[in-house]
PDB file of C-alpha atoms and ligand atoms in Angstrom:
ATOM      1  CA  UNK A   1      28.963 -42.373  13.203  1.00 92.00           C
ATOM      2  CA  UNK A   2      31.996 -40.898  14.936  1.00 94.00           C
ATOM      3  CA  UNK A   3      32.125 -37.226  15.958  1.00 96.00           C
ATOM      4  CA  UNK A   4      35.367 -36.522  14.181  1.00 98.00           C
ATOM      5  CA  UNK A   5      37.390 -33.303  14.053  1.00 98.00           C
ATOM      6  CA  UNK A   6      40.040 -32.134  11.621  1.00 98.00           C
ATOM      7  CA  UNK A   7      42.680 -29.610  12.640  1.00 97.00           C
ATOM      8  CA  UNK A   8      45.389 -28.621  10.234  1.00 88.00           C
ATOM      9  CA  UNK A   9      45.770 -31.946   8.478  1.00 91.00           C
ATOM     10  CA  UNK A  10      45.137 -34.321  11.382  1.00 96.00           C
ATOM     11  CA  UNK A  11      42.006 -36.126  12.541  1.00 97.00           C
ATOM     12  CA  UNK A  12      40.908 -36.389  16.169  1.00 97.00           C
ATOM     13  CA  UNK A  13      37.998 -37.638  18.132  1.00 97.00           C
ATOM     14  CA  UNK A  14      35.933 -34.476  18.751  1.00 97.00           C
ATOM     15  CA  UNK A  15      36.346 -34.729  22.547  1.00 95.00           C
ATOM     16  CA  UNK A  16      40.127 -34.867  22.181  1.00 96.00           C
ATOM     17  CA  UNK A  17      40.540 -32.147  19.540  1.00 97.00           C
ATOM     18  CA  UNK A  18      42.330 -29.103  20.952  1.00 97.00           C
ATOM     19  CA  UNK A  19      43.426 -25.677  19.832  1.00 96.00           C
ATOM     20  CA  UNK A  20      45.567 -23.107  21.622  1.00 97.00           C
ATOM     21  CA  UNK A  21      44.082 -21.094  24.488  1.00 97.00           C
ATOM     22  CA  UNK A  22      45.569 -18.082  22.671  1.00 98.00           C
ATOM     23  CA  UNK A  23      43.635 -18.768  19.489  1.00 98.00           C
ATOM     24  CA  UNK A  24      42.189 -15.390  18.496  1.00 98.00           C
ATOM     25  CA  UNK A  25      38.846 -16.976  17.755  1.00 97.00           C
ATOM     26  CA  UNK A  26      38.620 -18.012  21.402  1.00 97.00           C
ATOM     27  CA  UNK A  27      40.106 -14.841  22.913  1.00 97.00           C
ATOM     28  CA  UNK A  28      38.711 -12.161  20.613  1.00 97.00           C
ATOM     29  CA  UNK A  29      36.039 -13.693  18.399  1.00 97.00           C
ATOM     30  CA  UNK A  30      38.452 -13.049  15.532  1.00 98.00           C
ATOM     31  CA  UNK A  31      37.038 -15.606  13.128  1.00 98.00           C
ATOM     32  CA  UNK A  32      34.347 -16.764  10.750  1.00 98.00           C
ATOM     33  CA  UNK A  33      32.437 -20.016  10.399  1.00 98.00           C
ATOM     34  CA  UNK A  34      30.084 -22.169   8.335  1.00 98.00           C
ATOM     35  CA  UNK A  35      27.486 -24.818   9.147  1.00 98.00           C
ATOM     36  CA  UNK A  36      26.858 -27.302   6.346  1.00 98.00           C
ATOM     37  CA  UNK A  37      24.093 -29.907   6.455  1.00 98.00           C
ATOM     38  CA  UNK A  38      24.884 -33.493   5.502  1.00 98.00           C
ATOM     39  CA  UNK A  39      21.998 -35.471   4.028  1.00 97.00           C
ATOM     40  CA  UNK A  40      22.475 -39.155   3.254  1.00 97.00           C
ATOM     41  CA  UNK A  41      26.244 -38.827   3.573  1.00 97.00           C
ATOM     42  CA  UNK A  42      26.486 -35.872   1.201  1.00 98.00           C
ATOM     43  CA  UNK A  43      27.235 -32.270   2.208  1.00 98.00           C
ATOM     44  CA  UNK A  44      24.409 -30.063   0.932  1.00 98.00           C
ATOM     45  CA  UNK A  45      25.486 -27.075  -1.202  1.00 98.00           C
ATOM     46  CA  UNK A  46      29.087 -27.429   0.002  1.00 98.00           C
ATOM     47  CA  UNK A  47      30.507 -25.162  -2.721  1.00 98.00           C
ATOM     48  CA  UNK A  48      28.098 -22.332  -1.885  1.00 98.00           C
ATOM     49  CA  UNK A  49      29.094 -22.556   1.797  1.00 98.00           C
ATOM     50  CA  UNK A  50      32.797 -22.556   0.938  1.00 98.00           C
ATOM     51  CA  UNK A  51      32.394 -19.544  -1.324  1.00 98.00           C
ATOM     52  CA  UNK A  52      30.642 -17.714   1.513  1.00 98.00           C
ATOM     53  CA  UNK A  53      33.456 -18.761   3.886  1.00 98.00           C
ATOM     54  CA  UNK A  54      35.908 -17.214   1.463  1.00 98.00           C
ATOM     55  CA  UNK A  55      33.876 -13.981   1.262  1.00 98.00           C
ATOM     56  CA  UNK A  56      33.644 -13.800   5.079  1.00 98.00           C
ATOM     57  CA  UNK A  57      37.402 -14.430   5.402  1.00 98.00           C
ATOM     58  CA  UNK A  58      38.202 -11.754   2.815  1.00 98.00           C
ATOM     59  CA  UNK A  59      35.927  -9.282   4.596  1.00 98.00           C
ATOM     60  CA  UNK A  60      37.905  -9.664   7.834  1.00 98.00           C
ATOM     61  CA  UNK A  61      41.235  -9.917   5.991  1.00 98.00           C
ATOM     62  CA  UNK A  62      42.146 -13.515   6.772  1.00 98.00           C
ATOM     63  CA  UNK A  63      43.808 -15.509   3.983  1.00 96.00           C
ATOM     64  CA  UNK A  64      42.358 -18.969   3.598  1.00 97.00           C
ATOM     65  CA  UNK A  65      45.171 -21.379   4.554  1.00 95.00           C
ATOM     66  CA  UNK A  66      44.163 -23.803   1.760  1.00 96.00           C
ATOM     67  CA  UNK A  67      42.609 -23.685  -1.694  1.00 97.00           C
ATOM     68  CA  UNK A  68      38.812 -24.007  -1.653  1.00 97.00           C
ATOM     69  CA  UNK A  69      39.000 -27.288  -3.574  1.00 97.00           C
ATOM     70  CA  UNK A  70      41.317 -28.751  -0.901  1.00 98.00           C
ATOM     71  CA  UNK A  71      38.995 -27.597   1.893  1.00 98.00           C
ATOM     72  CA  UNK A  72      36.162 -29.194  -0.040  1.00 98.00           C
ATOM     73  CA  UNK A  73      37.943 -32.547  -0.372  1.00 98.00           C
ATOM     74  CA  UNK A  74      38.896 -32.452   3.319  1.00 98.00           C
ATOM     75  CA  UNK A  75      35.238 -31.884   4.238  1.00 98.00           C
ATOM     76  CA  UNK A  76      34.182 -34.822   2.066  1.00 98.00           C
ATOM     77  CA  UNK A  77      36.903 -36.994   3.588  1.00 98.00           C
ATOM     78  CA  UNK A  78      35.820 -36.018   7.112  1.00 98.00           C
ATOM     79  CA  UNK A  79      32.219 -36.992   6.385  1.00 98.00           C
ATOM     80  CA  UNK A  80      33.417 -40.246   4.894  1.00 98.00           C
ATOM     81  CA  UNK A  81      35.896 -41.129   7.645  1.00 97.00           C
ATOM     82  CA  UNK A  82      33.370 -40.340  10.392  1.00 98.00           C
ATOM     83  CA  UNK A  83      30.617 -42.228   8.504  1.00 98.00           C
ATOM     84  CA  UNK A  84      28.339 -39.212   8.847  1.00 98.00           C
ATOM     85  CA  UNK A  85      25.031 -39.975   7.145  1.00 97.00           C
ATOM     86  CA  UNK A  86      22.705 -37.383   8.710  1.00 97.00           C
ATOM     87  CA  UNK A  87      24.460 -34.508  10.397  1.00 98.00           C
ATOM     88  CA  UNK A  88      26.397 -31.325   9.835  1.00 98.00           C
ATOM     89  CA  UNK A  89      29.911 -30.071   9.299  1.00 98.00           C
ATOM     90  CA  UNK A  90      31.022 -27.133  11.441  1.00 98.00           C
ATOM     91  CA  UNK A  91      33.925 -25.205   9.934  1.00 98.00           C
ATOM     92  CA  UNK A  92      35.758 -22.352  11.649  1.00 98.00           C
ATOM     93  CA  UNK A  93      38.575 -20.157  10.455  1.00 98.00           C
ATOM     94  CA  UNK A  94      40.401 -17.841  12.852  1.00 98.00           C
ATOM     95  CA  UNK A  95      43.321 -15.470  12.488  1.00 98.00           C
ATOM     96  CA  UNK A  96      45.391 -17.972  14.487  1.00 98.00           C
ATOM     97  CA  UNK A  97      47.105 -18.110  17.810  1.00 97.00           C
ATOM     98  CA  UNK A  98      49.218 -15.209  19.065  1.00 97.00           C
ATOM     99  CA  UNK A  99      49.979 -13.067  22.116  1.00 97.00           C
ATOM    100  CA  UNK A 100      46.750 -11.198  22.834  1.00 97.00           C
ATOM    101  CA  UNK A 101      46.659  -7.903  20.988  1.00 97.00           C
ATOM    102  CA  UNK A 102      43.932  -6.006  19.161  1.00 98.00           C
ATOM    103  CA  UNK A 103      46.305  -5.542  16.213  1.00 98.00           C
ATOM    104  CA  UNK A 104      46.557  -8.354  13.687  1.00 98.00           C
ATOM    105  CA  UNK A 105      49.603 -10.493  14.567  1.00 97.00           C
ATOM    106  CA  UNK A 106      52.439 -10.215  12.039  1.00 93.00           C
ATOM    107  CA  UNK A 107      53.513 -13.819  11.621  1.00 90.00           C
ATOM    108  CA  UNK A 108      50.680 -16.016  12.666  1.00 94.00           C
ATOM    109  CA  UNK A 109      49.035 -18.560  10.427  1.00 95.00           C
ATOM    110  CA  UNK A 110      45.240 -18.750  10.261  1.00 97.00           C
ATOM    111  CA  UNK A 111      43.713 -21.810  11.919  1.00 97.00           C
ATOM    112  CA  UNK A 112      41.056 -23.819  10.109  1.00 98.00           C
ATOM    113  CA  UNK A 113      39.169 -26.495  12.021  1.00 98.00           C
ATOM    114  CA  UNK A 114      36.189 -28.614  11.113  1.00 98.00           C
ATOM    115  CA  UNK A 115      34.160 -31.294  12.790  1.00 98.00           C
ATOM    116  CA  UNK A 116      31.077 -33.376  12.190  1.00 98.00           C
ATOM    117  CA  UNK A 117      28.145 -34.169  14.424  1.00 98.00           C
ATOM    118  CA  UNK A 118      25.033 -36.219  13.807  1.00 97.00           C
ATOM    119  CA  UNK A 119      21.492 -34.901  13.417  1.00 96.00           C
ATOM    120  CA  UNK A 120      18.163 -36.672  13.297  1.00 93.00           C
ATOM    121  CA  UNK A 121      17.191 -37.639   9.737  1.00 90.00           C
ATOM    122  CA  UNK A 122      14.755 -35.162   8.196  1.00 88.00           C
ATOM    123  CA  UNK A 123      11.087 -35.535   9.051  1.00 87.00           C
ATOM    124  CA  UNK A 124       8.295 -35.987   6.560  1.00 89.00           C
ATOM    125  CA  UNK A 125       7.064 -32.563   5.438  1.00 91.00           C
ATOM    126  CA  UNK A 126       3.741 -33.193   7.233  1.00 90.00           C
ATOM    127  CA  UNK A 127       5.597 -33.679  10.536  1.00 90.00           C
ATOM    128  CA  UNK A 128       7.472 -30.358  10.464  1.00 92.00           C
ATOM    129  CA  UNK A 129       6.228 -28.360  13.429  1.00 91.00           C
ATOM    130  CA  UNK A 130       5.382 -24.698  12.839  1.00 94.00           C
ATOM    131  CA  UNK A 131       7.239 -22.620  15.428  1.00 95.00           C
ATOM    132  CA  UNK A 132       6.502 -19.575  17.548  1.00 97.00           C
ATOM    133  CA  UNK A 133       8.611 -16.452  17.124  1.00 98.00           C
ATOM    134  CA  UNK A 134       8.958 -13.203  18.995  1.00 98.00           C
ATOM    135  CA  UNK A 135      10.260  -9.877  17.685  1.00 98.00           C
ATOM    136  CA  UNK A 136      13.296  -8.331  19.376  1.00 98.00           C
ATOM    137  CA  UNK A 137      15.658  -5.427  18.630  1.00 98.00           C
ATOM    138  CA  UNK A 138      18.561  -6.242  16.309  1.00 98.00           C
ATOM    139  CA  UNK A 139      21.532  -5.240  18.437  1.00 98.00           C
ATOM    140  CA  UNK A 140      24.207  -6.502  16.048  1.00 98.00           C
ATOM    141  CA  UNK A 141      26.870  -4.577  14.139  1.00 98.00           C
ATOM    142  CA  UNK A 142      26.506  -3.350  10.556  1.00 98.00           C
ATOM    143  CA  UNK A 143      28.414  -6.189   8.855  1.00 98.00           C
ATOM    144  CA  UNK A 144      25.962  -9.017   9.322  1.00 98.00           C
ATOM    145  CA  UNK A 145      26.826 -10.405   5.868  1.00 98.00           C
ATOM    146  CA  UNK A 146      30.026 -11.733   7.466  1.00 98.00           C
ATOM    147  CA  UNK A 147      29.395 -15.079   9.136  1.00 98.00           C
ATOM    148  CA  UNK A 148      31.397 -14.052  12.161  1.00 98.00           C
ATOM    149  CA  UNK A 149      31.841 -16.127  15.305  1.00 97.00           C
ATOM    150  CA  UNK A 150      30.825 -13.033  17.310  1.00 96.00           C
ATOM    151  CA  UNK A 151      27.329 -14.233  18.052  1.00 98.00           C
ATOM    152  CA  UNK A 152      26.555 -12.628  21.425  1.00 98.00           C
ATOM    153  CA  UNK A 153      23.621 -10.468  20.253  1.00 98.00           C
ATOM    154  CA  UNK A 154      22.194 -13.503  18.443  1.00 98.00           C
ATOM    155  CA  UNK A 155      22.625 -15.700  21.520  1.00 98.00           C
ATOM    156  CA  UNK A 156      21.041 -13.166  23.875  1.00 98.00           C
ATOM    157  CA  UNK A 157      18.029 -12.723  21.584  1.00 98.00           C
ATOM    158  CA  UNK A 158      17.634 -16.462  21.036  1.00 98.00           C
ATOM    159  CA  UNK A 159      17.779 -17.067  24.792  1.00 98.00           C
ATOM    160  CA  UNK A 160      15.177 -14.359  25.415  1.00 98.00           C
ATOM    161  CA  UNK A 161      12.979 -15.909  22.732  1.00 98.00           C
ATOM    162  CA  UNK A 162      13.298 -19.357  24.303  1.00 98.00           C
ATOM    163  CA  UNK A 163      12.410 -17.954  27.714  1.00 98.00           C
ATOM    164  CA  UNK A 164       9.273 -16.468  26.112  1.00 97.00           C
ATOM    165  CA  UNK A 165       8.386 -19.918  24.720  1.00 97.00           C
ATOM    166  CA  UNK A 166       9.519 -19.154  21.144  1.00 98.00           C
ATOM    167  CA  UNK A 167      11.945 -20.989  18.882  1.00 97.00           C
ATOM    168  CA  UNK A 168      13.237 -17.971  16.985  1.00 98.00           C
ATOM    169  CA  UNK A 169      13.555 -14.217  17.503  1.00 98.00           C
ATOM    170  CA  UNK A 170      12.781 -12.050  14.492  1.00 98.00           C
ATOM    171  CA  UNK A 171      15.118  -9.065  14.694  1.00 99.00           C
ATOM    172  CA  UNK A 172      14.357  -5.452  13.800  1.00 98.00           C
ATOM    173  CA  UNK A 173      16.539  -2.372  13.537  1.00 98.00           C
ATOM    174  CA  UNK A 174      15.876   0.946  15.293  1.00 98.00           C
ATOM    175  CA  UNK A 175      13.674   2.153  12.428  1.00 98.00           C
ATOM    176  CA  UNK A 176      11.549  -1.017  12.933  1.00 98.00           C
ATOM    177  CA  UNK A 177      12.780  -2.637   9.716  1.00 98.00           C
ATOM    178  CA  UNK A 178      12.765  -6.406  10.082  1.00 98.00           C
ATOM    179  CA  UNK A 179      16.150  -7.915   9.173  1.00 99.00           C
ATOM    180  CA  UNK A 180      16.331 -11.661   9.895  1.00 99.00           C
ATOM    181  CA  UNK A 181      16.231 -14.242  12.671  1.00 98.00           C
ATOM    182  CA  UNK A 182      18.992 -14.957  15.184  1.00 98.00           C
ATOM    183  CA  UNK A 183      20.031 -17.962  13.076  1.00 98.00           C
ATOM    184  CA  UNK A 184      17.755 -17.842  10.059  1.00 98.00           C
ATOM    185  CA  UNK A 185      16.425 -15.625   7.291  1.00 99.00           C
ATOM    186  CA  UNK A 186      12.797 -14.551   7.498  1.00 99.00           C
ATOM    187  CA  UNK A 187      10.192 -14.494   4.744  1.00 98.00           C
ATOM    188  CA  UNK A 188       6.646 -13.133   5.062  1.00 98.00           C
ATOM    189  CA  UNK A 189       3.631 -12.946   2.786  1.00 98.00           C
ATOM    190  CA  UNK A 190       2.400  -9.366   3.019  1.00 97.00           C
ATOM    191  CA  UNK A 191      -0.488  -8.130   0.886  1.00 97.00           C
ATOM    192  CA  UNK A 192      -0.252 -11.305  -1.173  1.00 96.00           C
ATOM    193  CA  UNK A 193       3.441 -10.890  -1.970  1.00 98.00           C
ATOM    194  CA  UNK A 194       6.404 -12.871  -0.639  1.00 98.00           C
ATOM    195  CA  UNK A 195       8.913 -10.483   0.910  1.00 98.00           C
ATOM    196  CA  UNK A 196      12.339 -10.908   2.457  1.00 99.00           C
ATOM    197  CA  UNK A 197      15.079  -8.457   3.407  1.00 98.00           C
ATOM    198  CA  UNK A 198      17.519  -7.758   0.555  1.00 98.00           C
ATOM    199  CA  UNK A 199      20.921  -9.415   0.821  1.00 98.00           C
ATOM    200  CA  UNK A 200      22.876  -6.392   2.006  1.00 98.00           C
ATOM    201  CA  UNK A 201      25.106  -5.714   5.010  1.00 98.00           C
ATOM    202  CA  UNK A 202      22.216  -6.066   7.476  1.00 98.00           C
ATOM    203  CA  UNK A 203      21.638  -9.796   6.984  1.00 98.00           C
ATOM    204  CA  UNK A 204      23.550 -12.985   6.374  1.00 98.00           C
ATOM    205  CA  UNK A 205      22.924 -14.044   2.763  1.00 98.00           C
ATOM    206  CA  UNK A 206      21.633 -17.510   3.620  1.00 98.00           C
ATOM    207  CA  UNK A 207      22.307 -20.422   1.316  1.00 98.00           C
ATOM    208  CA  UNK A 208      18.804 -21.710   2.121  1.00 98.00           C
ATOM    209  CA  UNK A 209      17.409 -18.227   1.398  1.00 99.00           C
ATOM    210  CA  UNK A 210      18.996 -18.386  -2.063  1.00 98.00           C
ATOM    211  CA  UNK A 211      17.552 -21.828  -2.730  1.00 98.00           C
ATOM    212  CA  UNK A 212      14.111 -20.604  -1.646  1.00 98.00           C
ATOM    213  CA  UNK A 213      14.357 -17.551  -3.917  1.00 98.00           C
ATOM    214  CA  UNK A 214      15.151 -19.751  -6.902  1.00 98.00           C
ATOM    215  CA  UNK A 215      12.277 -22.091  -5.976  1.00 98.00           C
ATOM    216  CA  UNK A 216       9.921 -19.107  -5.887  1.00 98.00           C
ATOM    217  CA  UNK A 217      11.105 -18.219  -9.384  1.00 98.00           C
ATOM    218  CA  UNK A 218      10.650 -21.813 -10.598  1.00 98.00           C
ATOM    219  CA  UNK A 219       7.153 -21.921  -9.108  1.00 98.00           C
ATOM    220  CA  UNK A 220       6.293 -18.532 -10.668  1.00 98.00           C
ATOM    221  CA  UNK A 221       5.438 -17.133  -7.241  1.00 98.00           C
ATOM    222  CA  UNK A 222       5.904 -13.401  -7.210  1.00 97.00           C
ATOM    223  CA  UNK A 223       8.392 -12.169  -4.596  1.00 98.00           C
ATOM    224  CA  UNK A 224      10.289  -9.071  -3.694  1.00 98.00           C
ATOM    225  CA  UNK A 225      13.590  -8.679  -1.863  1.00 98.00           C
ATOM    226  CA  UNK A 226      12.258  -5.574  -0.193  1.00 98.00           C
ATOM    227  CA  UNK A 227      12.553  -5.036   3.533  1.00 98.00           C
ATOM    228  CA  UNK A 228       9.350  -4.841   5.558  1.00 98.00           C
ATOM    229  CA  UNK A 229       8.512  -3.170   8.829  1.00 98.00           C
ATOM    230  CA  UNK A 230       7.330  -4.652  12.099  1.00 98.00           C
ATOM    231  CA  UNK A 231       3.923  -3.163  11.341  1.00 98.00           C
ATOM    232  CA  UNK A 232       3.779  -4.871   7.953  1.00 98.00           C
ATOM    233  CA  UNK A 233       4.914  -8.124   9.536  1.00 98.00           C
ATOM    234  CA  UNK A 234       1.982  -7.920  11.927  1.00 97.00           C
ATOM    235  CA  UNK A 235      -0.347  -8.097   8.900  1.00 96.00           C
ATOM    236  CA  UNK A 236       1.402 -11.106   7.303  1.00 97.00           C
ATOM    237  CA  UNK A 237      -0.697 -14.063   6.189  1.00 96.00           C
ATOM    238  CA  UNK A 238       2.254 -16.418   6.272  1.00 97.00           C
ATOM    239  CA  UNK A 239       5.811 -16.336   7.517  1.00 98.00           C
ATOM    240  CA  UNK A 240       8.674 -18.811   7.599  1.00 98.00           C
ATOM    241  CA  UNK A 241      12.304 -19.046   8.615  1.00 98.00           C
ATOM    242  CA  UNK A 242      15.026 -20.557   6.425  1.00 98.00           C
ATOM    243  CA  UNK A 243      18.396 -21.950   7.436  1.00 98.00           C
ATOM    244  CA  UNK A 244      20.681 -24.919   7.053  1.00 98.00           C
ATOM    245  CA  UNK A 245      19.346 -26.501  10.230  1.00 96.00           C
ATOM    246  CA  UNK A 246      15.746 -25.166  10.212  1.00 96.00           C
ATOM    247  CA  UNK A 247      15.328 -25.730   6.438  1.00 97.00           C
ATOM    248  CA  UNK A 248      12.011 -24.064   5.498  1.00 97.00           C
ATOM    249  CA  UNK A 249      10.233 -23.770   8.833  1.00 97.00           C
ATOM    250  CA  UNK A 250       6.735 -22.297   9.025  1.00 97.00           C
ATOM    251  CA  UNK A 251       6.033 -19.729  11.719  1.00 98.00           C
ATOM    252  CA  UNK A 252       2.870 -20.298  13.687  1.00 96.00           C
ATOM    253  CA  UNK A 253       2.734 -17.126  15.740  1.00 97.00           C
ATOM    254  CA  UNK A 254       4.636 -13.880  16.102  1.00 97.00           C
ATOM    255  CA  UNK A 255       4.493 -12.468  19.624  1.00 97.00           C
ATOM    256  CA  UNK A 256       0.890 -12.989  20.690  1.00 91.00           C
ATOM    257  CA  UNK A 257      -0.530 -13.061  17.152  1.00 92.00           C
ATOM    258  CA  UNK A 258      -1.305 -16.345  15.472  1.00 92.00           C
ATOM    259  CA  UNK A 259      -0.812 -16.333  11.719  1.00 92.00           C
ATOM    260  CA  UNK A 260      -3.911 -17.288   9.789  1.00 83.00           C
ATOM    261  CA  UNK A 261      -2.317 -20.506   8.492  1.00 86.00           C
ATOM    262  CA  UNK A 262       0.911 -22.312   9.350  1.00 91.00           C
ATOM    263  CA  UNK A 263       2.139 -23.651   7.089  1.00 96.00           C
ATOM    264  CA  UNK A 264       0.249 -21.459   4.668  1.00 96.00           C
ATOM    265  CA  UNK A 265      -0.228 -22.371   0.993  1.00 97.00           C
ATOM    266  CA  UNK A 266       2.998 -20.772  -0.285  1.00 98.00           C
ATOM    267  CA  UNK A 267       5.127 -22.102   2.540  1.00 98.00           C
ATOM    268  CA  UNK A 268       3.683 -25.599   1.997  1.00 97.00           C
ATOM    269  CA  UNK A 269       4.683 -25.519  -1.657  1.00 98.00           C
ATOM    270  CA  UNK A 270       8.180 -24.371  -0.746  1.00 98.00           C
ATOM    271  CA  UNK A 271       8.608 -27.036   1.915  1.00 97.00           C
ATOM    272  CA  UNK A 272       7.728 -29.720  -0.631  1.00 97.00           C
ATOM    273  CA  UNK A 273       9.916 -28.148  -3.317  1.00 98.00           C
ATOM    274  CA  UNK A 274      12.835 -27.855  -0.867  1.00 98.00           C
ATOM    275  CA  UNK A 275      12.535 -31.584  -0.193  1.00 96.00           C
ATOM    276  CA  UNK A 276      12.881 -32.178  -3.909  1.00 97.00           C
ATOM    277  CA  UNK A 277      16.052 -30.093  -3.946  1.00 98.00           C
ATOM    278  CA  UNK A 278      17.432 -32.235  -1.105  1.00 97.00           C
ATOM    279  CA  UNK A 279      16.452 -35.417  -2.962  1.00 96.00           C
ATOM    280  CA  UNK A 280      18.145 -34.188  -6.149  1.00 97.00           C
ATOM    281  CA  UNK A 281      21.329 -33.335  -4.286  1.00 96.00           C
ATOM    282  CA  UNK A 282      21.755 -36.553  -2.315  1.00 90.00           C
TER     283      UNK A 282
HETATM  284  N1  LIG B 301      22.870 -20.039  10.927  1.00 81.54           N
HETATM  285  N2  LIG B 301      20.978 -15.651   9.318  1.00 81.54           N
HETATM  286  C1  LIG B 301      21.764 -15.918  10.371  1.00 81.54           C
HETATM  287  C2  LIG B 301      22.046 -14.836  11.359  1.00 81.54           C
HETATM  288  C3  LIG B 301      22.311 -17.210  10.521  1.00 81.54           C
HETATM  289  O1  LIG B 301      23.110 -17.480  11.558  1.00 81.54           O
HETATM  290  C4  LIG B 301      21.988 -18.210   9.569  1.00 81.54           C
HETATM  291  C5  LIG B 301      22.550 -19.594   9.658  1.00 81.54           C
HETATM  292  C6  LIG B 301      21.150 -17.864   8.488  1.00 81.54           C
HETATM  293  C7  LIG B 301      20.775 -18.859   7.413  1.00 81.54           C
HETATM  294  O2  LIG B 301      21.881 -19.166   6.610  1.00 81.54           O
HETATM  295  P1  LIG B 301      21.993 -20.576   5.862  1.00 81.54           P
HETATM  296  O3  LIG B 301      20.709 -20.764   5.100  1.00 81.54           O
HETATM  297  O4  LIG B 301      23.148 -20.404   4.958  1.00 81.54           O
HETATM  298  O5  LIG B 301      22.196 -21.621   6.907  1.00 81.54           O
HETATM  299  C8  LIG B 301      20.666 -16.566   8.394  1.00 81.54           C
HETATM  300  C9  LIG B 301      23.592 -21.274  11.099  1.00 81.54           C
HETATM  301  C10 LIG B 301      22.867 -22.460  10.613  1.00 81.54           C
HETATM  302  C11 LIG B 301      24.049 -21.367  12.539  1.00 81.54           C
HETATM  303  O6  LIG B 301      24.605 -20.384  13.012  1.00 81.54           O
HETATM  304  O7  LIG B 301      23.873 -22.403  13.178  1.00 81.54           O
END
């Protein structure tokens, strides 16, 4: 495949694609983004990602420069042109390029870019490695439902987690309520019930999270979108992270505590069911 980029109607090789040094996304983090998985040449849940992009853009008062259906056909064309079979589309929308100022520029057009990159094809469910996680304070703002390019708190926590030998940091607010991961949503089985933080301003409403919630319904597994505390998490029998790139990823240990099973029985069922969703959508 070719790592291809699209900027405002034109295609470029990713290494040659350029935007202005005064782009507000670059200077000020004034933008939003999406990451969309491509399985077997087909973007997975593209419409759901585009609807979230629109909601993020609205929340920071950027007008989408194109209709959603045109952005969708451009994404499909990009995947096709670059012969992307297994990979992802990265899409970013910024307020555009203008003389640096905290105020929104008056006559600047938003800049939409997208590019594709390859990923390894998905592994067999049996080969998915449970991962270690650590808990760290959630130092982000109060509008985490916006998929903003301002990712510094996420990056710092992820780096700290990696340096502690973990793949993900599970974040908690000052009152010790667990919110989500640095790049994933977190589920835990506490007292026999599947729990995950409600989709409010404190988390990103993950597309994978939504799929998992509907799978839980289909499988008649009782769940509750009710936040849990660090203390409750420490009693969990199972936990897993969900995201576009992590899919449904079992958590093996949180801090120094090993979970009793990873993947546990519920997570195993979800991993298999998620594979069926992928198969149905490719
Ligand atoms: N991250 N929470 C956060 C903070 C995220 O950054 C992500 C996704 C998710 C899961 O969302 P979804 O299921 O829609 O991918 C939850 C992407 C993949 C990233 O930044 O790379």
